[in-house]
Short mmCIF file of C-alpha atoms and ligand atoms in Angstrom, two decimals:
data_model
loop_
_atom_site.label_atom_id
_atom_site.label_comp_id
_atom_site.label_asym_id
_atom_site.label_seq_id
_atom_site.Cartn_x
_atom_site.Cartn_y
_atom_site.Cartn_z
CA MET A 1 0.06 -0.02 -0.06
CA LYS A 2 1.30 3.32 -0.78
CA THR A 3 1.76 5.94 1.70
CA HIS A 4 0.27 9.47 1.91
CA ALA A 5 3.63 10.88 0.96
CA GLN A 6 3.99 8.56 -2.06
CA GLU A 7 0.54 9.24 -3.37
CA PHE A 8 1.15 13.04 -2.83
CA SER A 9 4.24 13.04 -4.99
CA GLU A 10 2.73 10.89 -7.70
CA SER A 11 -0.31 13.10 -8.07
CA ALA A 12 1.78 16.28 -7.84
CA ARG A 13 4.11 15.11 -10.54
CA GLN A 14 1.14 14.31 -12.79
CA TYR A 15 -0.87 17.64 -12.20
CA THR A 16 2.55 19.58 -12.59
CA ALA A 17 3.01 18.06 -15.94
CA ASP A 18 -0.45 18.71 -17.15
CA LEU A 19 0.05 22.23 -18.63
CA ARG A 20 -3.83 22.43 -19.43
CA HIS A 21 -4.75 22.03 -15.75
CA ARG A 22 -2.15 24.72 -14.54
CA ASP A 23 -3.17 27.05 -17.15
CA TRP A 24 -7.09 26.46 -16.26
CA ILE A 25 -6.17 27.27 -12.58
CA GLN A 26 -4.25 30.42 -13.43
CA GLN A 27 -7.21 31.47 -15.69
CA ALA A 28 -9.76 30.75 -12.78
CA LEU A 29 -7.90 32.90 -10.28
CA SER A 30 -6.92 35.60 -12.81
CA GLY A 31 -9.89 37.67 -12.00
CA TYR A 32 -9.74 37.05 -8.28
CA TYR A 33 -6.62 38.89 -7.62
CA ALA A 34 -7.79 42.23 -9.20
CA LYS A 35 -11.11 41.97 -7.49
CA ARG A 36 -9.40 41.18 -4.19
CA ASP A 37 -7.16 44.19 -4.29
CA GLU A 38 -9.96 46.50 -5.40
CA CYS A 39 -11.88 45.26 -2.20
CA LYS A 40 -8.85 45.60 -0.09
CA SER A 41 -8.59 49.32 -1.03
CA ARG A 42 -12.32 49.91 0.30
CA PHE A 43 -10.80 49.26 3.69
CA GLN A 44 -9.56 52.39 5.21
CA ASN A 45 -6.35 50.53 6.34
CA TRP A 46 -6.05 46.91 5.20
CA ALA A 47 -3.02 46.48 7.11
CA GLY A 48 -4.52 47.71 10.20
CA ALA A 49 -7.67 45.60 9.73
CA ARG A 50 -5.49 42.54 9.63
CA GLU A 51 -3.76 43.43 13.00
CA LEU A 52 -7.14 43.98 14.67
CA ALA A 53 -8.59 40.64 13.12
CA ALA A 54 -5.30 38.95 14.33
CA GLU A 55 -5.82 40.43 17.85
CA ILE A 56 -9.58 39.47 18.02
CA LYS A 57 -8.86 36.04 17.03
CA ARG A 58 -5.80 35.82 19.67
CA GLU A 59 -8.37 36.83 22.37
CA ALA A 60 -10.82 34.30 21.27
CA ILE A 61 -8.41 31.60 21.19
CA ASN A 62 -6.41 32.09 24.26
CA HIS A 63 -9.59 32.29 26.16
CA LEU A 64 -11.47 29.62 24.27
CA ASP A 65 -12.70 27.78 27.25
CA ARG A 66 -14.61 30.96 28.30
CA TYR A 67 -15.95 31.90 25.04
CA LEU A 68 -17.08 28.47 24.35
CA ASP A 69 -19.00 28.19 27.52
CA GLU A 70 -20.65 31.56 27.08
CA PHE A 71 -21.56 30.49 23.30
CA ALA A 72 -22.82 27.09 24.37
CA SER A 73 -25.17 28.25 27.44
CA LYS A 74 -26.59 31.16 25.28
CA LEU A 75 -27.58 28.73 22.64
CA GLU A 76 -29.01 26.17 25.19
CA ALA A 77 -31.10 28.76 26.92
CA ARG A 78 -32.96 29.17 23.69
CA GLY A 79 -33.47 25.51 23.34
CA THR A 80 -30.60 24.32 21.20
CA LYS A 81 -29.07 20.90 22.11
CA VAL A 82 -25.47 21.45 22.26
CA PHE A 83 -23.17 18.24 21.87
CA TRP A 84 -19.43 18.49 22.52
CA ALA A 85 -17.78 16.04 20.24
CA PRO A 86 -14.19 15.19 21.20
CA ASP A 87 -13.64 13.66 17.85
CA ALA A 88 -14.86 12.72 14.56
CA GLN A 89 -16.47 9.49 15.55
CA ALA A 90 -18.35 11.03 18.14
CA ALA A 91 -19.58 13.96 16.02
CA ARG A 92 -20.47 11.39 13.24
CA ASP A 93 -22.40 9.11 15.84
CA TYR A 94 -24.43 11.97 17.34
CA ILE A 95 -25.59 13.20 13.89
CA VAL A 96 -26.68 9.72 12.76
CA GLY A 97 -28.33 9.29 16.09
CA VAL A 98 -30.43 12.47 15.58
CA ALA A 99 -31.34 11.25 12.03
CA ARG A 100 -32.56 7.83 13.26
CA GLN A 101 -34.38 9.42 16.11
CA HIS A 102 -36.11 11.50 13.61
CA ARG A 103 -36.73 8.73 11.12
CA VAL A 104 -35.20 10.89 8.43
CA ARG A 105 -35.32 9.95 4.83
CA SER A 106 -33.71 12.77 3.20
CA ILE A 107 -30.95 15.11 4.24
CA ILE A 108 -29.90 18.38 2.62
CA LYS A 109 -26.63 19.97 3.46
CA SER A 110 -24.74 23.22 3.03
CA LYS A 111 -21.20 23.74 2.35
CA SER A 112 -19.09 22.65 5.38
CA MET A 113 -15.48 21.84 5.37
CA THR A 114 -15.74 20.62 8.94
CA ALA A 115 -18.27 18.11 7.76
CA GLU A 116 -15.69 17.07 5.05
CA GLU A 117 -13.05 16.77 7.87
CA ILE A 118 -15.06 14.19 9.69
CA HIS A 119 -16.42 12.34 6.33
CA LEU A 120 -19.89 12.96 7.41
CA ASN A 121 -21.61 12.35 4.23
CA GLU A 122 -19.97 8.90 3.97
CA ALA A 123 -21.15 8.06 7.57
CA LEU A 124 -24.75 9.07 6.88
CA GLU A 125 -24.91 7.34 3.52
CA LYS A 126 -23.45 4.03 5.13
CA ASN A 127 -26.24 4.40 7.64
CA GLY A 128 -28.90 4.52 4.89
CA PHE A 129 -29.60 8.31 4.89
CA LYS A 130 -29.60 10.17 1.38
CA VAL A 131 -27.45 13.51 1.51
CA VAL A 132 -27.61 16.06 -1.07
CA GLU A 133 -25.12 19.07 -1.21
CA SER A 134 -26.93 22.43 -1.85
CA ASP A 135 -23.94 24.48 -2.63
CA MET A 136 -23.50 24.43 -6.48
CA GLY A 137 -19.82 23.66 -6.28
CA GLU A 138 -20.22 21.06 -3.72
CA TYR A 139 -23.22 19.57 -5.63
CA ILE A 140 -21.02 19.30 -8.84
CA VAL A 141 -18.09 17.38 -6.96
CA GLN A 142 -20.65 15.22 -5.25
CA LEU A 143 -21.97 14.15 -8.50
CA ARG A 144 -18.41 13.57 -9.72
CA GLN A 145 -17.90 11.53 -6.42
CA GLU A 146 -14.91 13.49 -5.77
CA PRO A 147 -13.58 15.64 -2.66
CA PRO A 148 -13.61 19.53 -2.97
CA TYR A 149 -10.63 20.97 -4.86
CA HIS A 150 -10.37 24.11 -2.90
CA ILE A 151 -11.67 25.21 0.52
CA VAL A 152 -13.80 27.98 -1.09
CA PHE A 153 -14.17 26.91 -4.62
CA PRO A 154 -14.88 23.28 -4.57
CA ALA A 155 -15.15 22.90 -8.49
CA MET A 156 -12.78 25.39 -9.50
CA HIS A 157 -10.75 22.92 -11.55
CA LEU A 158 -13.72 22.16 -13.86
CA THR A 159 -14.52 24.13 -17.04
CA ARG A 160 -18.17 24.89 -18.13
CA GLN A 161 -17.89 22.30 -20.65
CA GLN A 162 -16.97 19.56 -18.14
CA ILE A 163 -19.82 20.59 -15.90
CA SER A 164 -22.31 20.71 -18.75
CA GLY A 165 -21.24 17.17 -19.69
CA LEU A 166 -21.63 16.02 -16.04
CA PHE A 167 -25.05 17.46 -15.89
CA HIS A 168 -25.80 15.91 -19.26
CA ASP A 169 -24.69 12.55 -18.04
CA ARG A 170 -25.90 12.52 -14.49
CA LEU A 171 -29.04 14.63 -14.60
CA GLY A 172 -30.04 14.21 -18.49
CA SER A 173 -30.04 18.08 -19.25
CA GLU A 174 -29.29 19.72 -22.47
CA PRO A 175 -25.69 20.65 -23.00
CA THR A 176 -24.99 24.19 -22.54
CA ASN A 177 -22.01 26.55 -21.85
CA ASN A 178 -24.08 29.13 -20.31
CA PRO A 179 -23.12 29.47 -16.55
CA GLU A 180 -26.91 30.78 -15.86
CA ASP A 181 -28.58 27.89 -17.59
CA LEU A 182 -26.22 25.50 -15.68
CA THR A 183 -27.24 27.27 -12.43
CA MET A 184 -30.81 26.81 -13.40
CA ILE A 185 -30.49 23.16 -13.95
CA ALA A 186 -29.20 22.63 -10.47
CA ARG A 187 -31.38 25.00 -8.87
CA HIS A 188 -34.47 23.16 -10.25
CA ILE A 189 -33.50 20.01 -8.82
CA MET A 190 -32.44 21.52 -5.60
CA ARG A 191 -35.76 23.26 -4.91
CA ARG A 192 -37.57 19.93 -4.80
CA LYS A 193 -34.88 18.60 -2.35
CA TYR A 194 -35.32 21.35 -0.09
CA CYS A 195 -38.97 20.62 0.18
CA GLU A 196 -38.35 16.78 0.68
CA ALA A 197 -35.71 17.01 3.15
CA ASP A 198 -36.34 16.24 6.90
CA MET A 199 -33.10 17.40 8.04
CA GLY A 200 -30.68 20.28 7.29
CA ILE A 201 -27.02 20.26 8.08
CA SER A 202 -24.77 23.21 7.92
CA GLY A 203 -21.45 24.46 9.09
CA ALA A 204 -20.66 27.72 10.70
CA ASN A 205 -18.23 30.47 9.62
CA PHE A 206 -18.28 32.28 13.02
CA ALA A 207 -19.63 31.28 16.52
CA ILE A 208 -20.75 34.49 18.27
CA ALA A 209 -19.99 34.26 22.18
CA GLU A 210 -21.65 37.26 23.22
CA THR A 211 -25.21 36.22 21.56
CA GLY A 212 -24.80 32.60 21.30
CA MET A 213 -25.57 32.65 17.61
CA ILE A 214 -23.75 31.00 14.58
CA SER A 215 -22.93 33.07 11.62
CA ILE A 216 -23.14 31.60 7.88
CA THR A 217 -21.98 33.69 4.97
CA GLU A 218 -22.75 32.55 1.31
CA ASN A 219 -23.62 33.70 -2.19
CA GLU A 220 -26.35 31.28 -3.15
CA GLY A 221 -28.99 31.51 -0.55
CA ASN A 222 -28.81 27.60 -0.13
CA ALA A 223 -27.64 27.55 3.52
CA ARG A 224 -30.57 29.72 4.54
CA LEU A 225 -32.98 27.23 3.00
CA THR A 226 -30.99 24.33 4.26
CA THR A 227 -31.23 25.50 7.77
CA SER A 228 -34.83 26.92 7.65
CA LEU A 229 -37.14 24.56 5.72
CA PRO A 230 -36.32 21.08 7.38
CA LYS A 231 -37.63 20.53 10.70
CA VAL A 232 -34.20 19.63 12.08
CA HIS A 233 -31.10 21.68 11.73
CA VAL A 234 -27.74 20.23 12.74
CA ALA A 235 -24.89 22.74 12.72
CA LEU A 236 -21.46 21.44 12.64
CA VAL A 237 -19.04 24.10 14.27
CA GLY A 238 -15.25 23.67 14.89
CA ILE A 239 -14.52 25.08 18.19
CA GLU A 240 -12.08 27.48 16.67
CA LYS A 241 -14.61 29.47 15.01
CA VAL A 242 -15.51 31.34 18.14
CA LEU A 243 -15.55 35.53 17.99
CA PRO A 244 -16.14 37.24 21.34
CA LYS A 245 -18.70 40.00 20.15
CA LEU A 246 -21.37 40.37 17.63
CA SER A 247 -19.72 43.59 16.50
CA ASP A 248 -16.68 41.64 15.46
CA LEU A 249 -18.69 40.57 12.44
CA ALA A 250 -18.32 44.22 11.09
CA LEU A 251 -14.75 43.42 10.42
CA PHE A 252 -14.64 39.67 9.79
CA LEU A 253 -17.69 39.51 7.16
CA PRO A 254 -16.24 42.07 4.76
CA MET A 255 -12.67 40.52 5.59
CA LEU A 256 -13.72 37.16 4.77
CA ALA A 257 -15.39 38.01 1.51
CA THR A 258 -12.52 40.22 0.33
CA ALA A 259 -9.77 37.65 0.99
CA GLY A 260 -11.79 34.64 0.11
CA ALA A 261 -13.78 35.58 -3.22
CA GLY A 262 -12.74 39.20 -3.93
CA GLN A 263 -16.15 40.40 -2.92
CA PRO A 264 -16.73 43.45 -0.73
CA ILE A 265 -19.39 41.36 1.08
CA THR A 266 -21.09 38.14 0.36
CA CYS A 267 -24.75 38.00 -0.84
CA TYR A 268 -26.24 36.35 2.31
CA ASN A 269 -25.22 36.71 5.85
CA THR A 270 -27.41 35.19 8.28
CA LEU A 271 -27.25 34.67 12.10
CA TYR A 272 -28.75 31.52 13.66
CA GLY A 273 -29.68 31.42 17.32
CA GLY A 274 -31.60 28.26 17.95
CA PRO A 275 -34.83 26.48 16.91
CA ARG A 276 -38.09 28.41 15.82
CA GLN A 277 -39.28 30.47 18.93
CA PRO A 278 -43.20 30.52 19.65
CA ASP A 279 -43.37 34.16 18.07
CA GLU A 280 -41.25 33.18 14.91
CA PRO A 281 -43.10 32.31 11.68
CA ASP A 282 -40.29 29.60 10.22
CA GLY A 283 -37.11 27.82 11.17
CA PRO A 284 -36.41 24.46 12.37
CA GLU A 285 -38.44 22.78 15.11
CA GLU A 286 -35.12 21.32 16.67
CA PHE A 287 -31.63 22.74 16.32
CA HIS A 288 -28.59 20.89 17.48
CA ALA A 289 -24.93 22.49 17.60
CA VAL A 290 -22.27 20.00 17.37
CA LEU A 291 -19.02 21.60 18.88
CA LEU A 292 -16.05 19.62 17.27
CA ASP A 293 -12.78 19.49 18.91
CA ASN A 294 -11.07 16.59 16.83
CA ARG A 295 -7.48 17.38 18.22
CA ARG A 296 -7.90 21.27 17.89
CA THR A 297 -7.34 21.37 21.78
CA GLU A 298 -4.04 19.63 21.10
CA LEU A 299 -3.04 22.61 18.67
CA LEU A 300 -4.13 24.82 21.28
CA ALA A 301 -1.99 23.43 23.83
CA ASP A 302 1.07 24.20 21.46
CA ALA A 303 1.64 27.90 22.20
CA GLU A 304 4.12 28.04 19.10
CA GLN A 305 1.65 27.12 16.49
CA ARG A 306 -1.62 28.05 18.35
CA ASP A 307 -2.27 30.85 16.10
CA ALA A 308 -3.06 28.39 13.21
CA LEU A 309 -6.38 28.08 15.01
CA HIS A 310 -7.11 31.49 14.05
CA CYS A 311 -7.79 30.69 10.35
CA ILE A 312 -11.07 31.76 9.03
CA ARG A 313 -11.04 29.48 6.09
CA CYS A 314 -10.83 31.86 3.58
CA GLY A 315 -8.66 30.12 1.14
CA ALA A 316 -6.60 33.14 0.22
CA CYS A 317 -3.24 31.43 1.06
CA LEU A 318 -4.21 28.74 -1.55
CA ASN A 319 -4.88 31.40 -4.45
CA VAL A 320 -1.51 32.77 -3.84
CA CYS A 321 0.65 29.54 -3.39
CA PRO A 322 2.81 28.66 -6.31
CA ILE A 323 2.70 24.91 -5.10
CA PHE A 324 -1.07 24.90 -4.91
CA LYS A 325 -1.28 26.40 -8.41
CA ASN A 326 1.06 23.70 -9.88
CA VAL A 327 0.08 20.54 -7.83
CA GLY A 328 -3.60 21.19 -7.66
CA GLY A 329 -5.96 20.74 -4.66
CA HIS A 330 -6.48 17.05 -4.96
CA SER A 331 -2.87 16.15 -4.77
CA TYR A 332 -2.78 17.09 -1.11
CA GLY A 333 -5.24 14.17 -0.21
CA THR A 334 -6.41 16.18 2.67
CA THR A 335 -9.58 18.12 3.75
CA TYR A 336 -7.69 21.30 3.86
CA GLN A 337 -5.27 22.04 0.99
CA GLY A 338 -2.64 24.57 0.37
CA PRO A 339 -0.56 26.13 2.99
CA ILE A 340 -3.00 26.11 5.71
CA GLY A 341 -3.68 22.41 5.00
CA SER A 342 -0.02 21.72 5.05
CA VAL A 343 0.12 23.37 8.56
CA ILE A 344 -2.64 22.03 10.39
CA THR A 345 -3.23 18.62 8.65
CA PRO A 346 -0.15 17.00 10.48
CA HIS A 347 -1.66 18.31 13.73
CA LEU A 348 -5.20 17.00 13.13
CA ARG A 349 -3.99 13.74 11.53
CA GLY A 350 -0.55 12.91 12.80
CA LEU A 351 2.97 14.31 12.21
CA GLN A 352 4.62 11.24 10.72
CA ASP A 353 2.07 10.46 8.12
CA TRP A 354 1.79 13.93 6.91
CA LYS A 355 4.99 15.59 7.41
CA HIS A 356 5.77 15.53 3.74
CA LEU A 357 3.27 18.43 3.33
CA SER A 358 5.51 20.68 4.98
CA GLN A 359 8.19 20.12 2.25
CA ALA A 360 5.54 21.20 -0.35
CA SER A 361 6.54 24.64 0.01
CA SER A 362 8.84 27.18 -1.68
CA LEU A 363 8.96 29.04 1.69
CA CYS A 364 8.23 32.23 -0.41
CA GLY A 365 6.12 33.48 2.33
CA ALA A 366 3.16 34.74 -0.09
CA CYS A 367 0.69 32.64 2.23
CA THR A 368 1.95 34.70 5.35
CA GLU A 369 1.78 37.68 3.45
CA THR A 370 -1.78 37.28 2.19
CA CYS A 371 -3.60 35.78 5.25
CA PRO A 372 -5.99 38.35 6.84
CA VAL A 373 -5.57 37.05 10.12
CA LYS A 374 -1.72 37.15 9.98
CA ILE A 375 -1.07 33.50 10.55
CA ASP A 376 2.59 32.72 10.35
CA LEU A 377 2.20 30.06 7.91
CA HIS A 378 5.48 29.59 6.22
CA HIS A 379 7.47 29.54 9.50
CA HIS A 380 4.68 26.92 10.78
CA LEU A 381 5.93 24.81 7.81
CA LEU A 382 9.35 25.28 8.86
CA ARG A 383 8.31 24.24 12.56
CA ASN A 384 6.65 21.09 11.19
CA ARG A 385 9.81 20.12 9.44
CA ARG A 386 11.65 20.66 12.52
CA ASN A 387 9.34 18.68 14.69
CA ALA A 388 9.16 15.97 12.21
CA VAL A 389 12.83 15.59 12.11
CA ARG A 390 13.38 16.13 15.88
CA GLY A 391 10.86 13.30 16.69
CA HIS A 392 12.13 10.66 14.20
CA PRO A 393 15.06 11.77 12.48
CA GLY A 394 15.41 9.74 9.23
CA ARG A 395 18.58 7.81 8.01
CA ARG A 396 19.49 10.62 5.62
CA GLU A 397 18.92 13.33 7.99
CA LYS A 398 21.19 11.52 10.60
CA LEU A 399 23.96 10.80 8.34
CA LEU A 400 24.01 14.35 7.10
CA GLN A 401 24.01 15.87 10.67
CA ALA A 402 26.68 13.50 11.61
CA GLY A 403 28.78 14.35 8.49
CA PHE A 404 28.37 18.12 9.29
CA VAL A 405 29.30 17.53 13.00
CA PHE A 406 32.40 15.57 11.88
CA MET A 407 33.44 18.23 9.47
CA MET A 408 32.99 21.25 11.49
CA ARG A 409 35.03 19.67 14.22
CA ARG A 410 37.95 19.41 11.71
CA PRO A 411 38.67 22.73 10.13
CA LYS A 412 41.72 21.53 8.16
CA LEU A 413 39.47 18.85 6.47
CA TYR A 414 36.61 21.48 5.97
CA GLN A 415 38.94 23.84 4.25
CA PHE A 416 40.34 20.86 1.84
CA VAL A 417 36.76 19.84 1.02
CA ALA A 418 35.64 23.53 0.15
CA ARG A 419 38.73 23.91 -1.91
CA ALA A 420 38.04 20.72 -3.79
CA GLY A 421 34.46 21.74 -4.21
CA ARG A 422 35.32 25.03 -5.59
CA ARG A 423 37.87 23.14 -8.17
CA LEU A 424 35.27 20.54 -8.99
CA GLN A 425 32.41 23.05 -9.69
CA PRO A 426 33.16 23.51 -13.51
CA LEU A 427 33.00 19.68 -13.86
CA GLN A 428 29.74 19.71 -11.91
CA ARG A 429 28.20 22.10 -14.23
CA LEU A 430 29.37 20.01 -17.21
CA ILE A 431 27.57 16.84 -16.14
CA ARG A 432 24.57 18.50 -14.21
CA GLY A 433 21.50 16.56 -14.68
CA THR A 434 23.12 13.66 -16.52
CA ILE A 435 23.57 10.05 -15.29
CA PHE A 436 27.01 10.88 -14.03
CA ASP A 437 25.77 13.56 -11.69
CA PRO A 438 25.40 12.15 -8.33
CA LEU A 439 23.20 15.10 -7.33
CA ARG A 440 20.91 14.85 -10.19
CA ALA A 441 17.74 14.23 -8.29
CA TRP A 442 18.25 17.94 -7.13
CA THR A 443 20.08 19.13 -10.14
CA GLN A 444 17.61 17.90 -12.89
CA THR A 445 15.24 20.67 -11.98
CA ARG A 446 17.17 23.46 -9.88
CA SER A 447 20.64 24.92 -10.54
CA PHE A 448 23.26 24.21 -7.93
CA PRO A 449 24.12 27.06 -5.92
CA SER A 450 27.65 28.51 -6.85
CA LEU A 451 30.51 28.50 -4.17
CA ALA A 452 32.10 31.74 -3.51
CA LYS A 453 35.37 32.05 -5.35
CA LYS A 454 37.28 32.49 -2.16
CA SER A 455 36.53 31.11 1.47
CA PHE A 456 36.04 33.66 4.37
CA ARG A 457 39.37 32.58 5.63
CA GLU A 458 41.20 33.51 2.47
CA LEU A 459 39.39 36.88 2.20
CA TRP A 460 40.17 37.36 5.78
CA ARG A 461 43.95 36.66 5.38
CA GLU A 462 44.15 38.85 2.40
CA ARG A 463 42.38 42.01 3.97
CA ARG A 464 44.10 41.66 7.39
CA ILE A 465 46.14 44.60 8.04
CA PRO A 466 49.53 43.22 8.75
S1 LIG B 501 -4.71 30.55 6.93
FE1 LIG B 501 -5.16 32.61 6.59
S2 LIG B 501 -5.21 32.87 4.29
FE2 LIG B 501 -5.09 30.63 4.48
S3 LIG B 501 -7.38 30.01 4.72
FE3 LIG B 501 -6.67 30.54 6.60
S4 LIG B 501 -7.28 32.62 7.02
FE4 LIG B 501 -7.31 32.26 4.96
#
């Protein structure tokens, strides 16, 4: 059986060689950069807004216990059933239990990466429940039976022609390249599904401690229908989603829209505070909030990398990452792709199995520079590399370290090797990348850094005043 690292490198190699795929991803993102920059310019001070957002998230995460208690008790006071799920299995079992208890036949679900993280659809389907994704992108990848390609744009790797072909094959619709027609085909089917569904499942973008409400931000209105038409609503909320105050949304909603999709604000922004109250005309009769830990508290205990929990899942770090744009979202084999996925997956799923992801970076720092909540992403990748080696140094690392120590303790030998290296450099250039090159795994795709003509010692000797 292949390891995750082998699967990643095989898939990455294939996608990187697929120029059409790379070209399409570049095209799909080309409009995003300009729109994002225009939206940033609407902020009085984008840099200041990032500082403030990071500060608010720091406050929320550093006092997570207090804010979560406040959030849960306010939700419960309005009749919401709150379930604390320590791990994915507990969350899945609870949601399956709710579906069984209500003899649910059909479930409609809005976009939730947290649900992807715990493989909720698979668990529900295994237990005989039919789940339909109501977000257009998620619906497309569900029809294709593949995971989302990107945390915000699940179907960004597909062209209109491919989507039209998919709808033709799976739904029997007429082929069309018109995006509006494609949307109408899905919408027509979806409207019926909303009315049939007995249970709606959503995620949450933010959990407001002050008011005990979840905030969902979306562009299609599908989450509103998913959460208000069925009799039962289950909201799956990662515990890191907490914000202390309702007024924090005044910053976070436009910031998420700007960084995530290059929009000033998303079309629908809704707050949910519990089941339908006696004086309310609509809403679910029963509301469940599943608060998911799933190793987030382990990350919380790591003071050095705790700020990875500040992530608001805007996807901006993916959009600027040169590795993501070449290897594509599916190569990662994880729920969260790109830089943030490479940082948190080793924490959520195990460092040794996923340590290869921290090598999938040029360490250019574009992700850190763009992150609206200022997560130090590329340094976290370095920290993951360090931790992986520190825990279990591989044979190669051990050999390299031993060689380095041996050499550093013998200055004469070091000088001799450095001199020889300089002399052999022209020869190395000659055989670079060929079968005679012992370093060809590296030099086939990179130039070998040139050694300085003179060593520091030689320069020192030359310049020393007699
Ligand atoms: S790490 Fe930052 S840029 Fe990346 S998804 Fe999270 S909030 Fe967005």
